[in-house]
CSV table of C-alpha atoms in Angstrom, one decimal:
chain,number,residue,atom,x,y,z
A,1,MET,CA,-16.7,-43.9,-91.7
A,2,ALA,CA,-13.0,-44.0,-90.7
A,3,ALA,CA,-10.3,-44.6,-93.2
A,4,ASP,CA,-7.6,-47.1,-92.4
A,5,MET,CA,-4.2,-45.5,-92.7
A,6,CYS,CA,-3.8,-45.8,-88.9
A,7,ALA,CA,-6.2,-48.7,-88.2
A,8,GLY,CA,-5.0,-50.6,-85.2
A,9,ARG,CA,-2.5,-47.9,-84.1
A,10,VAL,CA,-2.5,-46.2,-80.8
A,11,VAL,CA,-1.5,-42.6,-80.9
A,12,VAL,CA,-0.6,-40.1,-78.2
A,13,VAL,CA,-0.9,-36.4,-78.9
A,14,THR,CA,0.2,-33.8,-76.4
A,15,GLY,CA,-1.4,-30.4,-76.2
A,16,ALA,CA,-4.3,-31.9,-78.1
A,17,GLY,CA,-7.1,-29.9,-76.5
A,18,ARG,CA,-7.1,-27.1,-79.0
A,19,GLY,CA,-5.5,-25.8,-82.2
A,20,LEU,CA,-3.0,-28.0,-83.9
A,21,GLY,CA,-3.1,-30.8,-81.4
A,22,ARG,CA,-6.9,-31.1,-81.6
A,23,ALA,CA,-6.7,-31.2,-85.4
A,24,HIS,CA,-4.0,-34.0,-85.2
A,25,ALA,CA,-6.0,-36.0,-82.7
A,26,LEU,CA,-9.2,-35.8,-84.8
A,27,ALA,CA,-7.4,-36.6,-88.0
A,28,PHE,CA,-5.7,-39.7,-86.5
A,29,ALA,CA,-9.0,-40.9,-85.2
A,30,ALA,CA,-10.6,-40.4,-88.6
A,31,GLU,CA,-7.9,-42.7,-90.0
A,32,GLY,CA,-8.8,-45.4,-87.5
A,33,ALA,CA,-6.3,-44.7,-84.7
A,34,LYS,CA,-7.1,-45.0,-81.0
A,35,VAL,CA,-6.0,-41.7,-79.4
A,36,VAL,CA,-4.7,-40.6,-76.1
A,37,VAL,CA,-5.6,-36.9,-75.9
A,38,ASN,CA,-3.3,-35.0,-73.6
A,39,ASP,CA,-3.9,-31.4,-72.5
A,40,LEU,CA,-3.2,-29.7,-69.2
A,41,GLY,CA,-5.9,-27.1,-69.9
A,42,VAL,CA,-3.7,-24.0,-69.4
A,43,GLY,CA,-4.1,-20.6,-71.0
A,44,LEU,CA,-2.0,-19.2,-73.8
A,45,ASP,CA,0.7,-18.2,-71.4
A,46,GLY,CA,0.7,-21.5,-69.4
A,47,THR,CA,-1.4,-20.3,-66.5
A,48,PRO,CA,-4.1,-22.7,-65.2
A,49,GLY,CA,-7.4,-22.7,-67.1
A,50,SER,CA,-10.9,-23.6,-65.9
A,51,ASP,CA,-12.0,-26.0,-68.6
A,52,SER,CA,-11.0,-29.5,-69.7
A,53,PRO,CA,-10.3,-29.3,-73.5
A,54,ALA,CA,-8.9,-32.8,-73.6
A,55,ARG,CA,-12.2,-34.3,-72.5
A,56,ASN,CA,-14.0,-32.2,-75.1
A,57,VAL,CA,-11.9,-33.7,-77.9
A,58,VAL,CA,-12.4,-37.2,-76.6
A,59,GLU,CA,-16.1,-36.7,-76.7
A,60,GLU,CA,-15.8,-35.5,-80.3
A,61,ILE,CA,-13.8,-38.5,-81.3
A,62,ARG,CA,-16.3,-40.9,-79.6
A,63,ALA,CA,-19.3,-39.1,-81.1
A,64,ALA,CA,-17.8,-39.9,-84.5
A,65,GLY,CA,-17.4,-43.6,-83.6
A,66,GLY,CA,-13.7,-43.5,-82.6
A,67,GLU,CA,-11.9,-44.5,-79.5
A,68,ALA,CA,-10.0,-42.1,-77.3
A,69,VAL,CA,-9.1,-41.3,-73.7
A,70,ALA,CA,-8.1,-38.1,-72.0
A,71,HIS,CA,-4.9,-37.5,-70.1
A,72,GLY,CA,-4.5,-34.3,-68.1
A,73,GLY,CA,-1.0,-34.7,-66.7
A,74,ASP,CA,1.9,-32.3,-67.0
A,75,ILE,CA,4.2,-33.9,-69.6
A,76,ALA,CA,7.1,-31.6,-68.7
A,77,THR,CA,7.5,-33.7,-65.5
A,78,ALA,CA,8.9,-37.2,-65.4
A,79,LYS,CA,5.8,-38.4,-63.6
A,80,GLY,CA,3.4,-36.8,-66.1
A,81,ALA,CA,5.4,-38.2,-69.1
A,82,ALA,CA,5.4,-41.7,-67.6
A,83,SER,CA,1.7,-41.6,-66.9
A,84,LEU,CA,1.1,-40.5,-70.5
A,85,VAL,CA,2.7,-43.7,-71.8
A,86,GLU,CA,0.9,-45.7,-69.1
A,87,ALA,CA,-2.4,-44.3,-70.2
A,88,ALA,CA,-1.9,-45.7,-73.7
A,89,LEU,CA,-0.7,-49.1,-72.4
A,90,ASP,CA,-3.4,-49.4,-69.7
A,91,THR,CA,-6.3,-48.3,-72.0
A,92,PHE,CA,-5.3,-49.7,-75.4
A,93,GLY,CA,-2.5,-52.2,-74.6
A,94,ARG,CA,0.1,-50.7,-76.8
A,95,LEU,CA,1.7,-47.4,-78.2
A,96,ASP,CA,2.6,-46.8,-81.8
A,97,THR,CA,2.9,-43.1,-82.3
A,98,LEU,CA,3.8,-40.1,-80.2
A,99,VAL,CA,3.0,-36.6,-81.4
A,100,ASN,CA,4.8,-34.0,-79.3
A,101,ASN,CA,2.8,-30.7,-79.7
A,102,ALA,CA,2.2,-29.1,-76.3
A,103,GLY,CA,3.4,-25.5,-75.8
A,104,PHE,CA,2.6,-21.9,-74.9
A,105,LEU,CA,4.1,-18.5,-75.4
A,106,ARG,CA,5.5,-15.8,-73.3
A,107,ASP,CA,6.8,-13.3,-75.9
A,108,ARG,CA,9.2,-10.5,-74.9
A,109,MET,CA,12.1,-8.7,-76.5
A,110,LEU,CA,15.3,-10.1,-75.1
A,111,VAL,CA,16.1,-7.1,-72.9
A,112,ASN,CA,12.7,-7.5,-71.3
A,113,LEU,CA,12.6,-11.3,-71.1
A,114,ASP,CA,12.3,-12.5,-67.5
A,115,GLU,CA,14.2,-15.6,-66.4
A,116,ASP,CA,10.9,-17.2,-65.4
A,117,ASP,CA,9.5,-16.6,-68.9
A,118,TRP,CA,12.6,-18.1,-70.4
A,119,ASP,CA,12.5,-21.2,-68.1
A,120,ALA,CA,8.7,-21.7,-68.5
A,121,VAL,CA,8.8,-21.7,-72.3
A,122,LEU,CA,11.9,-23.9,-72.5
A,123,ARG,CA,10.3,-26.3,-70.0
A,124,VAL,CA,7.0,-26.8,-71.8
A,125,HIS,CA,8.4,-27.0,-75.4
A,126,LEU,CA,11.8,-28.6,-75.1
A,127,LYS,CA,11.6,-30.6,-71.8
A,128,GLY,CA,8.0,-31.3,-72.8
A,129,HIS,CA,9.3,-33.0,-75.9
A,130,PHE,CA,12.2,-34.8,-74.3
A,131,LEU,CA,10.4,-36.5,-71.4
A,132,PRO,CA,7.5,-38.1,-73.4
A,133,LEU,CA,10.0,-39.1,-76.1
A,134,ARG,CA,12.2,-40.8,-73.5
A,135,GLU,CA,9.3,-42.7,-72.0
A,136,ALA,CA,8.0,-43.8,-75.3
A,137,ALA,CA,11.5,-44.8,-76.5
A,138,ALA,CA,12.1,-46.9,-73.4
A,139,TYR,CA,8.9,-48.8,-74.1
A,140,TRP,CA,9.8,-49.4,-77.7
A,141,ARG,CA,13.3,-50.5,-76.8
A,142,THR,CA,11.9,-53.1,-74.4
A,143,GLU,CA,9.5,-54.3,-77.1
A,144,SER,CA,12.3,-54.5,-79.6
A,145,LYS,CA,14.6,-56.4,-77.3
A,146,ALA,CA,11.7,-58.9,-76.6
A,147,GLY,CA,11.5,-59.7,-80.3
A,148,ARG,CA,8.5,-57.5,-80.9
A,149,ARG,CA,10.1,-54.9,-83.2
A,150,PRO,CA,7.7,-51.9,-83.3
A,151,VAL,CA,6.7,-49.8,-86.3
A,152,ALA,CA,7.0,-46.7,-84.1
A,153,ARG,CA,6.8,-43.1,-85.0
A,154,ILE,CA,7.5,-39.8,-83.2
A,155,VAL,CA,6.5,-36.5,-84.7
A,156,ASN,CA,7.9,-33.4,-83.0
A,157,THR,CA,6.7,-29.9,-83.4
A,158,THR,CA,9.2,-27.2,-84.3
A,159,SER,CA,8.6,-23.8,-85.8
A,160,GLY,CA,9.9,-21.4,-88.4
A,161,ALA,CA,10.9,-19.4,-85.3
A,162,GLY,CA,13.3,-22.2,-84.5
A,163,LEU,CA,14.6,-22.5,-88.0
A,164,LEU,CA,15.0,-18.8,-88.9
A,165,GLY,CA,14.5,-16.9,-85.6
A,166,SER,CA,11.6,-14.6,-84.6
A,167,VAL,CA,11.9,-11.1,-83.1
A,168,GLY,CA,10.3,-11.0,-79.7
A,169,GLN,CA,10.4,-14.8,-79.3
A,170,GLY,CA,13.9,-15.6,-78.2
A,171,ASN,CA,12.8,-18.2,-75.6
A,172,TYR,CA,10.4,-19.8,-78.1
A,173,ALA,CA,12.9,-19.8,-81.0
A,174,ALA,CA,15.6,-21.3,-78.8
A,175,ALA,CA,13.3,-24.1,-77.6
A,176,LYS,CA,12.1,-24.8,-81.1
A,177,ALA,CA,15.6,-24.9,-82.5
A,178,GLY,CA,16.5,-27.3,-79.7
A,179,ILE,CA,13.6,-29.6,-80.8
A,180,VAL,CA,15.2,-29.9,-84.2
A,181,GLY,CA,18.5,-31.0,-82.6
A,182,LEU,CA,16.6,-33.5,-80.4
A,183,THR,CA,14.8,-34.8,-83.4
A,184,LEU,CA,18.1,-35.5,-85.3
A,185,VAL,CA,19.7,-37.3,-82.3
A,186,ALA,CA,16.6,-39.3,-81.5
A,187,ALA,CA,16.3,-40.4,-85.2
A,188,ALA,CA,19.8,-41.7,-85.1
A,189,GLU,CA,19.7,-43.4,-81.7
A,190,LEU,CA,16.3,-45.0,-82.0
A,191,ALA,CA,16.4,-46.4,-85.5
A,192,ARG,CA,17.8,-49.7,-84.2
A,193,TYR,CA,14.5,-50.2,-82.2
A,194,GLY,CA,12.2,-49.6,-85.2
A,195,VAL,CA,11.4,-45.9,-84.3
A,196,GLN,CA,11.3,-43.1,-86.9
A,197,VAL,CA,11.5,-39.5,-85.6
A,198,ASN,CA,10.7,-36.4,-87.7
A,199,ALA,CA,9.6,-32.8,-87.0
A,200,VAL,CA,7.1,-30.5,-88.5
A,201,ALA,CA,7.2,-26.7,-88.5
A,202,PRO,CA,3.5,-25.8,-88.9
A,203,ALA,CA,2.1,-22.5,-90.1
A,204,ALA,CA,-1.5,-22.3,-89.1
A,205,ARG,CA,-3.9,-19.9,-87.4
A,206,THR,CA,-4.2,-20.9,-83.7
A,207,ARG,CA,-4.5,-19.0,-80.5
A,208,MET,CA,-0.6,-19.1,-80.3
A,209,THR,CA,-0.2,-17.4,-83.7
A,210,GLU,CA,-3.2,-15.2,-84.1
A,211,ARG,CA,-1.7,-12.2,-82.4
A,212,ALA,CA,1.8,-12.4,-84.0
A,213,PHE,CA,0.5,-13.4,-87.5
A,214,ALA,CA,-2.9,-11.9,-87.8
A,215,ASP,CA,-3.1,-12.4,-91.6
A,216,LEU,CA,-2.3,-16.1,-91.4
A,217,ALA,CA,-5.3,-17.9,-92.7
A,218,ALA,CA,-4.1,-21.5,-92.9
A,219,ALA,CA,-6.1,-23.8,-90.6
A,220,PRO,CA,-4.6,-26.4,-88.2
A,221,GLU,CA,-6.6,-29.1,-90.2
A,222,ASP,CA,-4.3,-28.3,-93.2
A,223,VAL,CA,-1.2,-29.4,-91.2
A,224,ALA,CA,-2.7,-32.6,-89.7
A,225,PRO,CA,-2.6,-34.8,-92.9
A,226,LEU,CA,1.2,-34.7,-93.0
A,227,VAL,CA,1.5,-35.4,-89.3
A,228,VAL,CA,-0.9,-38.4,-89.7
A,229,TRP,CA,1.2,-39.8,-92.6
A,230,LEU,CA,4.4,-39.3,-90.7
A,231,GLY,CA,2.8,-41.1,-87.7
A,232,SER,CA,1.6,-44.0,-89.8
A,233,ALA,CA,3.4,-47.1,-91.1
A,234,ALA,CA,3.1,-45.6,-94.6
A,235,SER,CA,6.0,-43.3,-93.9
A,236,ASP,CA,8.5,-46.2,-93.8
A,237,GLY,CA,12.0,-45.0,-94.4
A,238,VAL,CA,11.4,-41.4,-93.5
A,239,THR,CA,13.3,-40.3,-90.4
A,240,GLY,CA,15.5,-37.4,-89.2
A,241,ARG,CA,13.7,-35.0,-91.4
A,242,VAL,CA,12.1,-31.6,-90.8
A,243,PHE,CA,9.1,-30.5,-92.8
A,244,GLU,CA,7.3,-27.1,-93.1
A,245,ALA,CA,3.5,-27.3,-93.7
A,246,GLU,CA,1.2,-24.5,-94.5
A,247,ALA,CA,-2.2,-24.9,-96.1
A,248,GLY,CA,-1.5,-27.0,-99.3
A,249,ARG,CA,2.2,-26.4,-99.2
A,250,ILE,CA,4.7,-28.9,-97.9
A,251,THR,CA,8.5,-28.2,-97.8
A,252,VAL,CA,11.4,-30.3,-96.9
A,253,MET,CA,13.6,-28.1,-94.8
A,254,GLU,CA,17.3,-28.4,-95.3
A,255,GLY,CA,19.4,-27.6,-92.3
A,256,TRP,CA,23.0,-26.7,-91.5
A,257,ARG,CA,25.5,-28.2,-94.0
A,258,PRO,CA,29.0,-27.2,-95.0
A,259,GLY,CA,29.2,-24.2,-97.3
A,260,PRO,CA,32.2,-22.4,-98.7
A,261,THR,CA,35.4,-23.5,-97.0
A,262,ALA,CA,39.0,-22.3,-97.0
A,263,ASP,CA,41.9,-24.3,-95.4
A,264,LYS,CA,45.2,-22.5,-95.1
A,265,GLY,CA,46.8,-25.5,-93.5
A,266,ASP,CA,48.2,-23.3,-90.7
A,267,ARG,CA,47.0,-20.9,-88.0
A,268,ARG,CA,45.8,-17.5,-89.2
A,269,THR,CA,46.2,-14.1,-87.7
A,270,PRO,CA,43.0,-12.4,-86.6
A,271,ALA,CA,43.2,-10.1,-89.7
A,272,GLU,CA,43.7,-13.1,-92.0
A,273,ALA,CA,40.8,-14.9,-90.3
A,274,GLY,CA,38.6,-11.8,-91.0
A,275,ASP,CA,39.7,-11.6,-94.6
A,276,THR,CA,39.0,-15.3,-95.1
A,277,ALA,CA,35.6,-15.0,-93.4
A,278,ARG,CA,34.5,-12.1,-95.6
A,279,ASP,CA,35.6,-13.9,-98.7
A,280,LEU,CA,33.6,-17.0,-97.7
A,281,LEU,CA,30.6,-15.0,-96.8
A,282,ALA,CA,30.7,-13.4,-100.2
A,283,ARG,CA,30.3,-16.9,-101.8
A,284,ALA,CA,27.8,-18.2,-99.3
A,285,GLN,CA,24.0,-18.3,-99.5
A,286,ALA,CA,22.4,-15.5,-97.5
A,287,PRO,CA,20.4,-16.7,-94.5
A,288,GLY,CA,16.7,-16.6,-94.5
A,289,ALA,CA,15.1,-13.4,-93.0
A,290,VAL,CA,14.3,-13.5,-89.3
A,291,TYR,CA,10.5,-13.3,-88.7
A,292,GLY,CA,9.6,-9.8,-87.7
A,293,ALA,CA,12.9,-8.2,-88.6
A,294,GLY,CA,11.7,-6.4,-91.7
């Protein structure tokens, strides 16, 4: 029997055919949401696959008594992102929550990273967040201006790689760091329309992480509860935040903020700037270790 945290809500989850996205879609459905399950069905590196994982997840949801529809469009294109929102409106008549999750990896050390691999990863992760976000936001802005203020939620997917860096993943780390910046801007711009925007950095064993982090035992299902809560009306007042979630651990990540400062009141020489910088660094907190740099 479904719980009711998301009863009546319509939720879109991108990249929901496998791994984290699948866990999110099933968890939202278990809480009473109607779910649009998006997945392009590509391989780990973004090359075309032969199956339709989105339809499989829809069948799981329906078999459990829920409501869901599959969407196989490319959300990193304007047409695909628009059709994603249209799928929710045409099938269920509304949209309440967008979970941006789609992505793939093309890991290389920077000196071996091809331009195509850079572009492909930035496209699916960063552009694939921006375009669905923009389409959903336009719908909610229209609703708000019509006097139907939404209780809307966007949950973006960043990564520890975007927060701390990850050796061999320069393209992925840059995209995931960009998603944090996008989250902060969207939270500030969309609040007037009743939209809350947050990001989650998940740590879970999926096909994207099993090679890089073979010892990672946390399951995607461990991350989904936080995503469901952030995507529900129960998270009222929480926006512009980044959370890390792994197994039973949830951490509020605290980003860039001013640390030690020195103001001479006049221009420094390069030598003076260097002396000042070293003095400030001696009083500053050390950065977190880059993944894989040990």
